[in-house]
CSV table of C-alpha atoms in Angstrom, one decimal:
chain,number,residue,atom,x,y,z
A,14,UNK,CA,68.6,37.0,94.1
A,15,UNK,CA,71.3,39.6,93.7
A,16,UNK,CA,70.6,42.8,96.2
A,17,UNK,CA,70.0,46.5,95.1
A,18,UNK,CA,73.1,47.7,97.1
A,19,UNK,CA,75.2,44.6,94.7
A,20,UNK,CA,73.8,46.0,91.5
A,21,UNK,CA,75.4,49.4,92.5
A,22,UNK,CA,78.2,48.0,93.8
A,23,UNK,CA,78.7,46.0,89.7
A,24,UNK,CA,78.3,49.6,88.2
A,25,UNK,CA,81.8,50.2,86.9
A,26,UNK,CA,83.0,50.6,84.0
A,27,UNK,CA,84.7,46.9,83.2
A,28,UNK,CA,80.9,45.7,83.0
A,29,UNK,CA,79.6,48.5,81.2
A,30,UNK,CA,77.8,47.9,77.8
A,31,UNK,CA,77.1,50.5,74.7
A,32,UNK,CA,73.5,52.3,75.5
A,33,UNK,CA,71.2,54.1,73.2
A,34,UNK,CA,69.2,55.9,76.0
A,35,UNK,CA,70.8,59.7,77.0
A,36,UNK,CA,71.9,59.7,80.5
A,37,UNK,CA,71.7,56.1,81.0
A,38,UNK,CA,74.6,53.7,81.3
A,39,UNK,CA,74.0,50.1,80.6
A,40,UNK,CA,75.8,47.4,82.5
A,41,UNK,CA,76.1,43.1,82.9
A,42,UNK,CA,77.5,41.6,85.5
A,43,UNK,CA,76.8,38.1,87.5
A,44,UNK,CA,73.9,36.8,85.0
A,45,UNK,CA,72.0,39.9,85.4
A,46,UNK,CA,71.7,43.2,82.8
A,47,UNK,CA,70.7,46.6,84.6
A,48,UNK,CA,70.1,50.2,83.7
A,49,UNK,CA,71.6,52.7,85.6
A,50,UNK,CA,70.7,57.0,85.3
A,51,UNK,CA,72.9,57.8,88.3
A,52,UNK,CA,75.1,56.8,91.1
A,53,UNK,CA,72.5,55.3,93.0
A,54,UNK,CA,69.3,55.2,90.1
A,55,UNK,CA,68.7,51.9,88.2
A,56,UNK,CA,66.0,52.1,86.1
A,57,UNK,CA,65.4,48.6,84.9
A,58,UNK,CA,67.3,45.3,85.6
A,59,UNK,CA,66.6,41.5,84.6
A,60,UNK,CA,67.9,38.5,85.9
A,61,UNK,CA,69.3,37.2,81.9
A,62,UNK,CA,68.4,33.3,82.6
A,63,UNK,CA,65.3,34.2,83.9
A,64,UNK,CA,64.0,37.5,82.8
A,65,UNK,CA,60.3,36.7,83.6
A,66,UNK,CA,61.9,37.1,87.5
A,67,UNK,CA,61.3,40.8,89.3
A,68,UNK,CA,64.9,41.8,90.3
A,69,UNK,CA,64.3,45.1,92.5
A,70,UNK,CA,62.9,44.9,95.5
A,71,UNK,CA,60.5,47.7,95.7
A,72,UNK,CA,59.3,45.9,92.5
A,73,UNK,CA,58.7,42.7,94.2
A,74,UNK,CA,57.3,44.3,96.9
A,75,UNK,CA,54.5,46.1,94.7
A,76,UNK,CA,53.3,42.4,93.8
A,77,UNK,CA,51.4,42.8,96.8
A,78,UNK,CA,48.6,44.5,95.0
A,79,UNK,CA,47.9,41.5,92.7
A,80,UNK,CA,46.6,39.8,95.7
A,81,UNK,CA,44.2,42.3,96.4
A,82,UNK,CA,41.9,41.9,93.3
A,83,UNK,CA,39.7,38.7,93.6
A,84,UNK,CA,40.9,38.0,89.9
A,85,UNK,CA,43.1,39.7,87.4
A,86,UNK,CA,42.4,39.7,83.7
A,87,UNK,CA,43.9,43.1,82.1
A,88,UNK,CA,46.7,44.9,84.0
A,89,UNK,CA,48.6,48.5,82.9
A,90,UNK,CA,51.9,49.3,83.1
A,91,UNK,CA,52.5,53.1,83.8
A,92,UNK,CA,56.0,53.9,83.1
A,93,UNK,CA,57.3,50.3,81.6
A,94,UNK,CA,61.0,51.0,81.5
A,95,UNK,CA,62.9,48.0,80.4
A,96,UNK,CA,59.5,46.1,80.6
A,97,UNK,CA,60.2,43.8,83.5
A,98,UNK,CA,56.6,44.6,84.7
A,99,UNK,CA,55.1,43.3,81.6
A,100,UNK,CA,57.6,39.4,81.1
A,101,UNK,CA,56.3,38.8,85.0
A,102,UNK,CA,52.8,39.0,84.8
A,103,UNK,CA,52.8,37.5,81.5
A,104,UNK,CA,54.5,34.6,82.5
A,105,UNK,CA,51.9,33.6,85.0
A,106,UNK,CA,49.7,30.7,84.8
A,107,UNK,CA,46.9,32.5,83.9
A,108,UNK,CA,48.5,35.3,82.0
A,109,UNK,CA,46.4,38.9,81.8
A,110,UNK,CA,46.0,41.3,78.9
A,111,UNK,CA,49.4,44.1,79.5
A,112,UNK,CA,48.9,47.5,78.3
A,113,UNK,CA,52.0,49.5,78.9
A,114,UNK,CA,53.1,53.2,78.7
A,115,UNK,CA,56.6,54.4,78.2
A,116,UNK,CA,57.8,58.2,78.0
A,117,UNK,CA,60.5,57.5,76.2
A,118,UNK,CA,61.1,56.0,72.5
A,119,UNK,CA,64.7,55.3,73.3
A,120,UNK,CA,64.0,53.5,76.5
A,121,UNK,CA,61.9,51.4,74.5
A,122,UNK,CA,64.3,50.4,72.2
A,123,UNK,CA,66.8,49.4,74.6
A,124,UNK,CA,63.9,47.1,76.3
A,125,UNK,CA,63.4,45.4,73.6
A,126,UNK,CA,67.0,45.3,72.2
A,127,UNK,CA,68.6,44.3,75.8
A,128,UNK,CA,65.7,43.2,78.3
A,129,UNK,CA,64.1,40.9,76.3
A,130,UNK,CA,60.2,42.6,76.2
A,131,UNK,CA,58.5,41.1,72.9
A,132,UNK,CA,58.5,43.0,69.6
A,133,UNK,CA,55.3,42.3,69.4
A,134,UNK,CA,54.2,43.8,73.1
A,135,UNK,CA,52.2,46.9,72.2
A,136,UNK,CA,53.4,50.1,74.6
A,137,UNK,CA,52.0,53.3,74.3
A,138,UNK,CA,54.3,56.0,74.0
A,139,UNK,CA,53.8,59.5,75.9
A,140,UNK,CA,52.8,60.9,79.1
A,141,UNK,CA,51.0,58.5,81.3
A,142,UNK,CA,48.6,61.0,82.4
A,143,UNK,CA,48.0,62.4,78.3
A,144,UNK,CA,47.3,58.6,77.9
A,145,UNK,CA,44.9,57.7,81.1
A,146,UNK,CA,42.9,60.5,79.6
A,147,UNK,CA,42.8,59.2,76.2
A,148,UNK,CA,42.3,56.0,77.0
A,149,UNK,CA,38.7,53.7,77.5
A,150,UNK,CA,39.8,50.6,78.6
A,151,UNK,CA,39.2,49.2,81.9
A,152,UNK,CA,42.0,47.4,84.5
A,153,UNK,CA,42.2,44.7,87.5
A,154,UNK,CA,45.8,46.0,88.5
A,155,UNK,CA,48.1,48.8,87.9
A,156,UNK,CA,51.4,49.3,88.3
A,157,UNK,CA,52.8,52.7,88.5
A,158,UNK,CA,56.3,53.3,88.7
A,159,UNK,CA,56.8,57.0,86.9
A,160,UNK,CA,59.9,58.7,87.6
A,161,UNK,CA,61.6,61.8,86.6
A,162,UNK,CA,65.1,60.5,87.3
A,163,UNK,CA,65.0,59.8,91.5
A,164,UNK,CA,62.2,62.0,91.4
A,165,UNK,CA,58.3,61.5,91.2
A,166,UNK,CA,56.8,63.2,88.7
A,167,UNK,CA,54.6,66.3,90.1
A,168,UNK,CA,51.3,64.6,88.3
A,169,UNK,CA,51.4,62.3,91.4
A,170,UNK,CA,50.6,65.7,93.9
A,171,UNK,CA,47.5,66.1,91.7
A,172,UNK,CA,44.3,64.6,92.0
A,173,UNK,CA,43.0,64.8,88.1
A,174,UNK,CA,45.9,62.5,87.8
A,175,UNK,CA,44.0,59.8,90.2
A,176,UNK,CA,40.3,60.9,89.4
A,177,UNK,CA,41.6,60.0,85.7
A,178,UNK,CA,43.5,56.7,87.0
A,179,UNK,CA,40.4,55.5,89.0
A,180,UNK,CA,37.8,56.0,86.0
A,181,UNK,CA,40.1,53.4,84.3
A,182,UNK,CA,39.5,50.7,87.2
A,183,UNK,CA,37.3,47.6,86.8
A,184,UNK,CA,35.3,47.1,90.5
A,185,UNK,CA,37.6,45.8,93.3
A,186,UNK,CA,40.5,46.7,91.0
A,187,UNK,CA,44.1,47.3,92.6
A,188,UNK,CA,46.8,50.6,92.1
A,189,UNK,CA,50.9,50.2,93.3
A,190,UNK,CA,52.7,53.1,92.9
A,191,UNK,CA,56.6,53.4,93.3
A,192,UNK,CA,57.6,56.5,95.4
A,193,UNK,CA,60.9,57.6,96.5
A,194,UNK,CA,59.5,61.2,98.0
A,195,UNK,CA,62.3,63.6,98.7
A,196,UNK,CA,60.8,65.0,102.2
A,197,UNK,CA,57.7,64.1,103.9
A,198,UNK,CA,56.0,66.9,102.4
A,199,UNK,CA,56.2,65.5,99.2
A,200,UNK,CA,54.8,62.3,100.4
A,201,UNK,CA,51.9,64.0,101.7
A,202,UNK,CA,50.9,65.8,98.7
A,203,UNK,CA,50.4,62.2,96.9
A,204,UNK,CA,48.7,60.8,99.5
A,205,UNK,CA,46.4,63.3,100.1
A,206,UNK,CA,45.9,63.8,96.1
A,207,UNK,CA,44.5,60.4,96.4
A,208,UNK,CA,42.2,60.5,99.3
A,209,UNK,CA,40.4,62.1,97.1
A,210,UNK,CA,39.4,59.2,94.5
A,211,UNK,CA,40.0,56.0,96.8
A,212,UNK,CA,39.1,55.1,99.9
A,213,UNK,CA,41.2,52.2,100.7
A,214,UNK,CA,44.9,53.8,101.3
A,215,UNK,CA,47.8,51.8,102.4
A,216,UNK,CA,51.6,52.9,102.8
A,217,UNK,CA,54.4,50.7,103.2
A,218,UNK,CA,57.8,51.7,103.6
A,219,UNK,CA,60.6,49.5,102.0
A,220,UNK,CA,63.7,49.5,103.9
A,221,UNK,CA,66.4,48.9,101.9
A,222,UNK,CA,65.9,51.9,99.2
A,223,UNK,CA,63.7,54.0,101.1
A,224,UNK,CA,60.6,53.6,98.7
A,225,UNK,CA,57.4,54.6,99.8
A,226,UNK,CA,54.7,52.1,98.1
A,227,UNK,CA,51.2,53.3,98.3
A,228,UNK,CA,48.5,50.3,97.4
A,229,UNK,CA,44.9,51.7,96.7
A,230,UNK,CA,41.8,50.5,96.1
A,231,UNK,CA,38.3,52.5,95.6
A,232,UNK,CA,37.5,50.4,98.7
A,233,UNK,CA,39.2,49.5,101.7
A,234,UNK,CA,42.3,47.1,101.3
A,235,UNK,CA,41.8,43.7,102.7
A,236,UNK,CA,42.4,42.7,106.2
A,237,UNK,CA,45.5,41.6,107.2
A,238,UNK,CA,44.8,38.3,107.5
A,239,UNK,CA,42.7,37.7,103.7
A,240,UNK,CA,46.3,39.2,102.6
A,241,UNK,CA,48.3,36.7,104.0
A,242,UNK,CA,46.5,33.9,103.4
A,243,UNK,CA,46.2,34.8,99.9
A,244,UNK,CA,50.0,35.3,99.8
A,245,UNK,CA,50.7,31.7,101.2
A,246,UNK,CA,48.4,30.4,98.8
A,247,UNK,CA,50.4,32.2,95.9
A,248,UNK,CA,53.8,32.5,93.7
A,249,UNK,CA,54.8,34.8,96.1
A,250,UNK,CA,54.6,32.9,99.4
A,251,UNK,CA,58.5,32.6,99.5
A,252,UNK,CA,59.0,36.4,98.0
A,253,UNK,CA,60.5,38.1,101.6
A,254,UNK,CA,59.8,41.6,99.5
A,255,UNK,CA,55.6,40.9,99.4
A,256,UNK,CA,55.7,39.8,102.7
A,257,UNK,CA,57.7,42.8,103.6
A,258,UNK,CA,55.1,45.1,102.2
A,259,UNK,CA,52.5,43.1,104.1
A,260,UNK,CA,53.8,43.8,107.3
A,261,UNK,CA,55.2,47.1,107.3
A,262,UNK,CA,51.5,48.1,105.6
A,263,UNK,CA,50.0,51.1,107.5
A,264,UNK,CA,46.3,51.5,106.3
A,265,UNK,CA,45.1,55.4,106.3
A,266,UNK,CA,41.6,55.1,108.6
A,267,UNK,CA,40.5,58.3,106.5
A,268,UNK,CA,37.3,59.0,104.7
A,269,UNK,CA,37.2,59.4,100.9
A,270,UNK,CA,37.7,62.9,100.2
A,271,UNK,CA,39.7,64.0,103.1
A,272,UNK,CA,43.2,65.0,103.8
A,273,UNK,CA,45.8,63.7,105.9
A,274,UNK,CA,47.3,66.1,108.7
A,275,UNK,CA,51.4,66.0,108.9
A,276,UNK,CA,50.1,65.0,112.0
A,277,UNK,CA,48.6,61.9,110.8
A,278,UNK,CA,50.9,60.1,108.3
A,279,UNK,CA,53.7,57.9,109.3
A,280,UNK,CA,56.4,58.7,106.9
């Protein structure tokens, strides 16, 4: 599997393709097609033989919260980008129901167009939080990875945005959300925005990018060892990126409801 710092690397303009999305720059290179919004921003990438495959490694990494669920029938998407999400956990053996949201029309074209998400995939698009508000149905996993270019978007400091998320989880349902927070400060807000709705908490820090994961639950993660065994027992038993985000896991001891000190979070 070809390595974030590669992809960056590829970025020039010999491999660059036409792109419909403002401030984005398409590119293909070695049997992979990637997104790029910046020197060191890729917003969506796809191994083009096998485009059911997770290519970044903080989004590998957030597969650890499919193992927490006992089962997993409907997952949402927040922030669906080129849909990569949405061809993984459709292609496994027992595929769930995908809902998906998308801010942006144009980023969904290119998806569909270029990374190979169905026509026929439905994706909501707006404002993840307009649409956790609107919405009724009921998940076992969500993935959240919302950006405002590098940055998180400030919903993620506020708690109505995870009171909302958590009213949409089905019992023993999972949350992984992509951070890349800017100072620790910034971290803390998040985290302690959702202390207030779940009481299982976990952090793990992903070396290569510097993304901050956070996997939640409404109650505490699973031990250690339930995760691993899970994890041997699974698609991802080879995937080095889950079993990074196992270990470096640091579980917040906390109480619903409270906040955590600067004192008393890691990153």
């Amino acid at each position: 599997m070809i390595t974030f710092s590669e992809l960056l690397s590829l970025s020039r303009p010999e491999f660059e393709h036409p792109c419909e999305v403002a401030g984005c720059r398409l590119y293909e290179a070695r049997g992979y097609r990637w997104l790029s919004s910046g020197p060191r921003a890729i917003q969506t990438a796809m191994r083009i033989d096998a485009p059911t495959s997770l290519v970044l490694p903080n989004h590998r990494a957030m597969m650890l919260a499919a193992l927490m669920p006992s089962k997993i029938s409907t997952v949402l998407d927040l922030g669906a980008g080129g849909g990569g999400f949405i061809r993984h956990v459709q292609s496994w053996e027992k595929a769930p129901r995908v809902s998906a949201v998308e801010s942006s029309g144009e980023m969904l074209h290119v998806a569909r167009e270029h990374f190979a998400l169905a026509p026929e995939q439905l994706i909501h698009v707006g404002d993840a939080v307009d649409f956790l508000g609107r919405d009724r149905s009921h998940y076992d996993l969500v993935l959240c990875d919302l950006f405002e270019d590098r940055d998180s978007p400030a919903a993620l400091g506020d708690e109505l945005f995870f009171a909302t998320l958590a009213r949409r989880l089905n019992t023993g349902a999972a949350v992984a959300l992509n951070t890349l927070p800017k100072s620790p400060e910034v971290l803390l807000s998040i985290v302690n925005a959702a202390r207030q709705h779940f009481s299982g908490v976990g952090i793990a820090q992903m070396t290569e990018l510097g993304n901050v994961l956070l996997f939640l639950q409404e109650e505490p993660l699973p031990k250690q060892e339930l995760l691993r065994s899970r994890i041997a027992q699974s698609i991802y038993a080879s995937n080095s990126e889950v079993l990074e985000a196992l270990n470096e896991l640091r579980r917040l001891p906390l109480g619903l409801g409270e906040d955590v000190s600067e004192g008393g979070c890691a990153y």
